[in-house]
Short mmCIF file of C-alpha atoms in Angstrom, two decimals:
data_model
loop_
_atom_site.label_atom_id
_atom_site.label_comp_id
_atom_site.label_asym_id
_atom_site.label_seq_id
_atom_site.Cartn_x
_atom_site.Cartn_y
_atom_site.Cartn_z
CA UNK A 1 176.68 130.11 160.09
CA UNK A 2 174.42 129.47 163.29
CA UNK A 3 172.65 133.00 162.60
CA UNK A 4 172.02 132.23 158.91
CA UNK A 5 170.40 128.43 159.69
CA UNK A 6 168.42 130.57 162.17
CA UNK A 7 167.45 132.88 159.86
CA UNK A 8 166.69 129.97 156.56
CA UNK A 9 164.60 128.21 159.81
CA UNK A 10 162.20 131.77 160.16
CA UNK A 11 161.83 132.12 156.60
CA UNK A 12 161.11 128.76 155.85
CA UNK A 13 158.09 129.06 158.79
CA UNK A 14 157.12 132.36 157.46
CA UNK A 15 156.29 130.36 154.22
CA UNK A 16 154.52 127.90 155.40
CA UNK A 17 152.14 130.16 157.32
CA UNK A 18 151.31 132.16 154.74
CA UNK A 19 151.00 128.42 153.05
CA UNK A 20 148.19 127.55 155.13
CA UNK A 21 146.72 131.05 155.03
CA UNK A 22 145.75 130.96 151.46
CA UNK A 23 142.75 128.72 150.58
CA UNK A 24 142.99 126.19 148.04
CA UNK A 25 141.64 126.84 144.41
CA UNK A 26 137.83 126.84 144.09
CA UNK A 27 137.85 125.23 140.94
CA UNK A 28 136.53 122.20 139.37
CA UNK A 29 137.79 120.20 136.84
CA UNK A 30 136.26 122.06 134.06
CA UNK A 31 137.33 125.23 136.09
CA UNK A 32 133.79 126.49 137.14
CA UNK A 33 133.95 128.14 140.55
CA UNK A 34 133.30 125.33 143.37
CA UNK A 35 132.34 128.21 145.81
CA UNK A 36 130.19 131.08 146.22
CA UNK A 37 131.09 134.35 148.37
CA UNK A 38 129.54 135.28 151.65
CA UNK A 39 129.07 139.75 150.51
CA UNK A 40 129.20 142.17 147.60
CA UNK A 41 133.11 142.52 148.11
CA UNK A 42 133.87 139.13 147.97
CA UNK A 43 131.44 137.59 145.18
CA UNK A 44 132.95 134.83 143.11
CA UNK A 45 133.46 135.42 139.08
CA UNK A 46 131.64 133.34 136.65
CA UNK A 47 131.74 133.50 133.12
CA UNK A 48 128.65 133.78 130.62
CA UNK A 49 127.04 129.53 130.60
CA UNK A 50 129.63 128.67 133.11
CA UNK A 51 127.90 126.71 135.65
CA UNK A 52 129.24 127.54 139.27
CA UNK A 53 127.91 125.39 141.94
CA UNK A 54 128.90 125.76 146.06
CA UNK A 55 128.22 123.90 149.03
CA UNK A 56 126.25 125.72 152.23
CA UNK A 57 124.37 125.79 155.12
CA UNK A 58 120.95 127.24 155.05
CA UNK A 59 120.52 130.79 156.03
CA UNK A 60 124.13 131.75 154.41
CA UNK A 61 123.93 134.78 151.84
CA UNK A 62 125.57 133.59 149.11
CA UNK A 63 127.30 136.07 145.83
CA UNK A 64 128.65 135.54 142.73
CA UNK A 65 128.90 138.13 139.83
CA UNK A 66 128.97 137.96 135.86
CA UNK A 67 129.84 139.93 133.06
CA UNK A 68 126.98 141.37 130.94
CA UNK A 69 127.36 143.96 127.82
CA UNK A 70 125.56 146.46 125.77
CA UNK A 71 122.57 144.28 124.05
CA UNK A 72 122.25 141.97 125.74
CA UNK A 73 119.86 140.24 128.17
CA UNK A 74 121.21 138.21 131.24
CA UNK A 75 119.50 135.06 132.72
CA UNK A 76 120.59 134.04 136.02
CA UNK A 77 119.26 130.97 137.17
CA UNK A 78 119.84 128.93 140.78
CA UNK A 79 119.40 125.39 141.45
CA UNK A 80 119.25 124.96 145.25
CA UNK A 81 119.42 120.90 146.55
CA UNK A 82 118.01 120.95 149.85
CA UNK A 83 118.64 118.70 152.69
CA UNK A 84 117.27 115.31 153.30
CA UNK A 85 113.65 115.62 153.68
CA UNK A 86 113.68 114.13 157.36
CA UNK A 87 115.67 116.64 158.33
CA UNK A 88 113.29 119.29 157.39
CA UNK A 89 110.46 120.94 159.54
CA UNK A 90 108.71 122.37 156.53
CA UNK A 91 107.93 124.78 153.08
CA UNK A 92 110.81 127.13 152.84
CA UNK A 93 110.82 130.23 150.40
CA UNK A 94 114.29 131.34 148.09
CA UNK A 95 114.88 134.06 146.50
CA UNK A 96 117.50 134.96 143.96
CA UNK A 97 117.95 138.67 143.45
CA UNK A 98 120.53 140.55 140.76
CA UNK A 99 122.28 143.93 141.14
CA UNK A 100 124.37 145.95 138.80
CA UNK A 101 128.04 146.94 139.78
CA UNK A 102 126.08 150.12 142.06
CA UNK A 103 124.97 147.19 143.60
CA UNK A 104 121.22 148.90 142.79
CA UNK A 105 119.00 145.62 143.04
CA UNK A 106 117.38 145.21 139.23
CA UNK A 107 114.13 143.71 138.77
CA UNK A 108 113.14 141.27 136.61
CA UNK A 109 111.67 141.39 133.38
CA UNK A 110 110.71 137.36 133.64
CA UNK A 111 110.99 134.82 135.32
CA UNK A 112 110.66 133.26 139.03
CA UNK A 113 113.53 134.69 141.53
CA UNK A 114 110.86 133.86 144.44
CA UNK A 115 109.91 129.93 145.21
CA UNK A 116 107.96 128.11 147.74
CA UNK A 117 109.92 124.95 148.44
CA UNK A 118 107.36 122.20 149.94
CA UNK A 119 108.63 119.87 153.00
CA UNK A 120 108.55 116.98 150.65
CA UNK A 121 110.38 118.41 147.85
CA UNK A 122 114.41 117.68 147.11
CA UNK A 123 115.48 121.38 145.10
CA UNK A 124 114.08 124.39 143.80
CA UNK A 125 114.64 126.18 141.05
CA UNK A 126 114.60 130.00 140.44
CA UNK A 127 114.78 132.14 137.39
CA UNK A 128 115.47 135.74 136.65
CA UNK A 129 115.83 137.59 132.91
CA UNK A 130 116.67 141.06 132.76
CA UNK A 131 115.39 144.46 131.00
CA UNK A 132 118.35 144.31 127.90
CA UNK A 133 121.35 145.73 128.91
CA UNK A 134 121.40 149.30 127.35
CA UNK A 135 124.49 150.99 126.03
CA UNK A 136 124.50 154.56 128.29
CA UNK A 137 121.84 155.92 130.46
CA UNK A 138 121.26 159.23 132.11
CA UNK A 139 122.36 159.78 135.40
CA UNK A 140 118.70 159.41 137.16
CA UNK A 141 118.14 156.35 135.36
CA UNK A 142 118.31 152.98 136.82
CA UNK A 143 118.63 150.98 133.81
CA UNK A 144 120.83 147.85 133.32
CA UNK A 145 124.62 148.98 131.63
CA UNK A 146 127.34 147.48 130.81
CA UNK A 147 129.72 145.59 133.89
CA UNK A 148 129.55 143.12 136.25
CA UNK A 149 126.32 142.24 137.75
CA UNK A 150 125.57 140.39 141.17
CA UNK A 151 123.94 137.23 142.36
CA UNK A 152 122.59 136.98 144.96
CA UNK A 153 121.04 133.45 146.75
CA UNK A 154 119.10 132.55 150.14
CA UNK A 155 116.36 131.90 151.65
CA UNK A 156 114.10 134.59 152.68
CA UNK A 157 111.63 132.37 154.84
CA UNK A 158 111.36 128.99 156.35
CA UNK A 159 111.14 126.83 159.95
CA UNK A 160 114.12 128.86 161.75
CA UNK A 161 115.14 124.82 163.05
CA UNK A 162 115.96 124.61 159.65
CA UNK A 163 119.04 127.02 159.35
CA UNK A 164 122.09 125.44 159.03
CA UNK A 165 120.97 122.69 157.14
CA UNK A 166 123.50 121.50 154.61
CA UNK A 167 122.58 122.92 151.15
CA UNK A 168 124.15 122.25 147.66
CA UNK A 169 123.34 125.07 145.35
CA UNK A 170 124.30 125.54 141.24
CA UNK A 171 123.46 129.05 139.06
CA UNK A 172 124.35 129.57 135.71
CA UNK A 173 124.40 133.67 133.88
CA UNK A 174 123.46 133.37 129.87
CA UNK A 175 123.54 136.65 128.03
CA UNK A 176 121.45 136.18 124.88
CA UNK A 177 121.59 139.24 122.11
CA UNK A 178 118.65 141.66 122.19
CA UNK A 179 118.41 142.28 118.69
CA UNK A 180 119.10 146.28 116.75
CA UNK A 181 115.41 146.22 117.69
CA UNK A 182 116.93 147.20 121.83
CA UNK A 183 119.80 149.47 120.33
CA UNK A 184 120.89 152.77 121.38
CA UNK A 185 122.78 155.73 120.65
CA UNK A 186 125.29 156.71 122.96
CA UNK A 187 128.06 154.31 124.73
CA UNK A 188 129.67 154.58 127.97
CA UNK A 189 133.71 155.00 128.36
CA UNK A 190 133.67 152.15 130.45
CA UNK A 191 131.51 149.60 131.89
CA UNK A 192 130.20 150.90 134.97
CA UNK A 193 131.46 148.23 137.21
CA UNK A 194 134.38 145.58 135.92
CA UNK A 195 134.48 143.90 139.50
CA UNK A 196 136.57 140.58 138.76
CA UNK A 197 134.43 139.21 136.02
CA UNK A 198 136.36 139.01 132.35
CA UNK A 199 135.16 140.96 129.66
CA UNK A 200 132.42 139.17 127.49
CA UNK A 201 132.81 138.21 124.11
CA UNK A 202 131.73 140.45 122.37
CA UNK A 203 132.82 143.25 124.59
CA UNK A 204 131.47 145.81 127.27
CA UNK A 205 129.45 147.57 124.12
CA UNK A 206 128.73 144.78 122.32
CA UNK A 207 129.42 143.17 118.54
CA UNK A 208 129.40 145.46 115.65
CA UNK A 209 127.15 143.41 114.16
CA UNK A 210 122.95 143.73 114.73
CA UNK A 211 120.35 142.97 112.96
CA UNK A 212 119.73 146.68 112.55
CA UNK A 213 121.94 146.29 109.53
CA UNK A 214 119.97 143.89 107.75
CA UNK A 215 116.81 146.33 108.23
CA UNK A 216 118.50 149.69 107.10
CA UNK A 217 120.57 147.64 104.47
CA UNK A 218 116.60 146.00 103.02
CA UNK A 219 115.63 149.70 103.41
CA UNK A 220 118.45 151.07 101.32
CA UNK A 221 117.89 148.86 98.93
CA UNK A 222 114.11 148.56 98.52
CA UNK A 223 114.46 152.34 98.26
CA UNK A 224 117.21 152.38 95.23
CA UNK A 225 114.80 149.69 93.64
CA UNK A 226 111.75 152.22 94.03
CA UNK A 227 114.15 155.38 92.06
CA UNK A 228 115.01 153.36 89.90
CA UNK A 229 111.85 152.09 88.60
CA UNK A 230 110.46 155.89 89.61
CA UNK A 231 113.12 157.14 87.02
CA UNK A 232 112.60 154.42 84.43
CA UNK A 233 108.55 155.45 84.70
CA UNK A 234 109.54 159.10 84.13
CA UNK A 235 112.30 158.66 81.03
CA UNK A 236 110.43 156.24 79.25
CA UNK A 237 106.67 156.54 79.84
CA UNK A 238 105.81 155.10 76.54
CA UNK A 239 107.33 151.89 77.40
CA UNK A 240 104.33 151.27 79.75
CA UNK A 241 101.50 152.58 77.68
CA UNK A 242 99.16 150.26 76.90
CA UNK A 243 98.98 149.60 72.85
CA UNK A 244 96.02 150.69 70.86
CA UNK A 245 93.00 148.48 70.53
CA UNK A 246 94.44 146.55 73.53
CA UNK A 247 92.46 144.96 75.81
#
């Protein structure tokens, strides 16, 4: 009996280290991630408009990744709020940069991911839009496909008294559609990197549905229209002969 109290004593202590050793949930209310990860490996998910925000100091490298599909073109953009402006020794510069799953660093096609913050102002913001996220690519090519895709937040100059500073930062991914105008053939088996982000809506390849359909479907149709008048013209040629003495 001794032995097995022993034993129910262990297991119960056992529990409550492994308790302790697993951080609370980094969720909000609304469940948007309340945290941001410190590398690649440890990134925190955030669904497409899901506004994630995290506290930090500055000088912390700070990850999050979201999903992204065939036709689309992802917006990241970060909202850092700096620290009191007393506290400050002067103009700091952050940078937001994206990479797909290969963790290849993609440029921007628009936007701002690089900002001068003055002494005397309380945030920044920074924008990036990407090239539209194509369905397959050769090997060689470094265009954007299908998978997760990596944020990436700090600042890349500034007074070095000024790291560590408390910082309070908030980025939000859109993924508006492209149009058929951005399709391509091909599709990949798989998106190239899942990471822990959740599929998007419409799927690692994209909707069925483009607006490619309503141009061949108006092409189609303007072209029946055109044989059938063509034919008409041809069968019954008299029909559109003008009548004597007319005019």
């Amino acid at each position: 009996m001794r032995a097995f109290r022993v034993l129910s004593h262990a297991v119960l202590a056992v529990t409550a280290l492994l308790a302790a050793a697993v951080p609370a949930s980094a969720k909000g209310e609304d469940g948007a991630p309340t945290e941001a990860g410190t590398t690649f490996r440890t990134a925190t998910a955030v669904k497409q408009g899901q506004k994630a925000t995290a506290s930090a100091s500055a000088g912390d490298y700070l990850y999050w990744q979201f999903p992204a599909g065939a036709g689309q073109r992802p917006t990241a953009t970060a909202t850092v709020n700096l620290a009191d402006v007393s506290a400050r020794h002067g103009a700091a510069t952050w940078r937001l940069d994206v990479f797909d799953g290969l963790r290849r660093r993609q440029p921007c096609a628009s936007g701002e991911p690089e900002k001068k913050a003055g002494q005397q102002d309380s945030s920044v913001t920074l924008t990036c839009t990407l090239r539209t996220v194509r369905p397959w690519a050769e090997r060689w090519s470094d265009d954007p496909l299908p998978g997760a895709y990596y944020l990436r937040l700090t600042v890349a100059d500034g007074p070095e008294e000024d790291l560590g500073l408390p910082v309070r930062a908030e980025v939000e991914a859109t993924a508006g559609d492209a149009g058929g105008a951005h399709a391509g053939g091909g599709e990949l088996g798989a998106p190239l990197h899942a990471g822990a982000v959740a599929e998007p809506k419409d799927g690692w390849t994209g909707g069925w549905w483009s607006d490619r359909w309503l141009w061949t479907g108006g092409g189609a149709l303007l072209a029946a229209l055109a044989g059938i008048g063509g034919y008409t013209l041809t069968r019954h040629p008299h029909r559109f002969r003008s009548r004597p003495g007319a005019g």
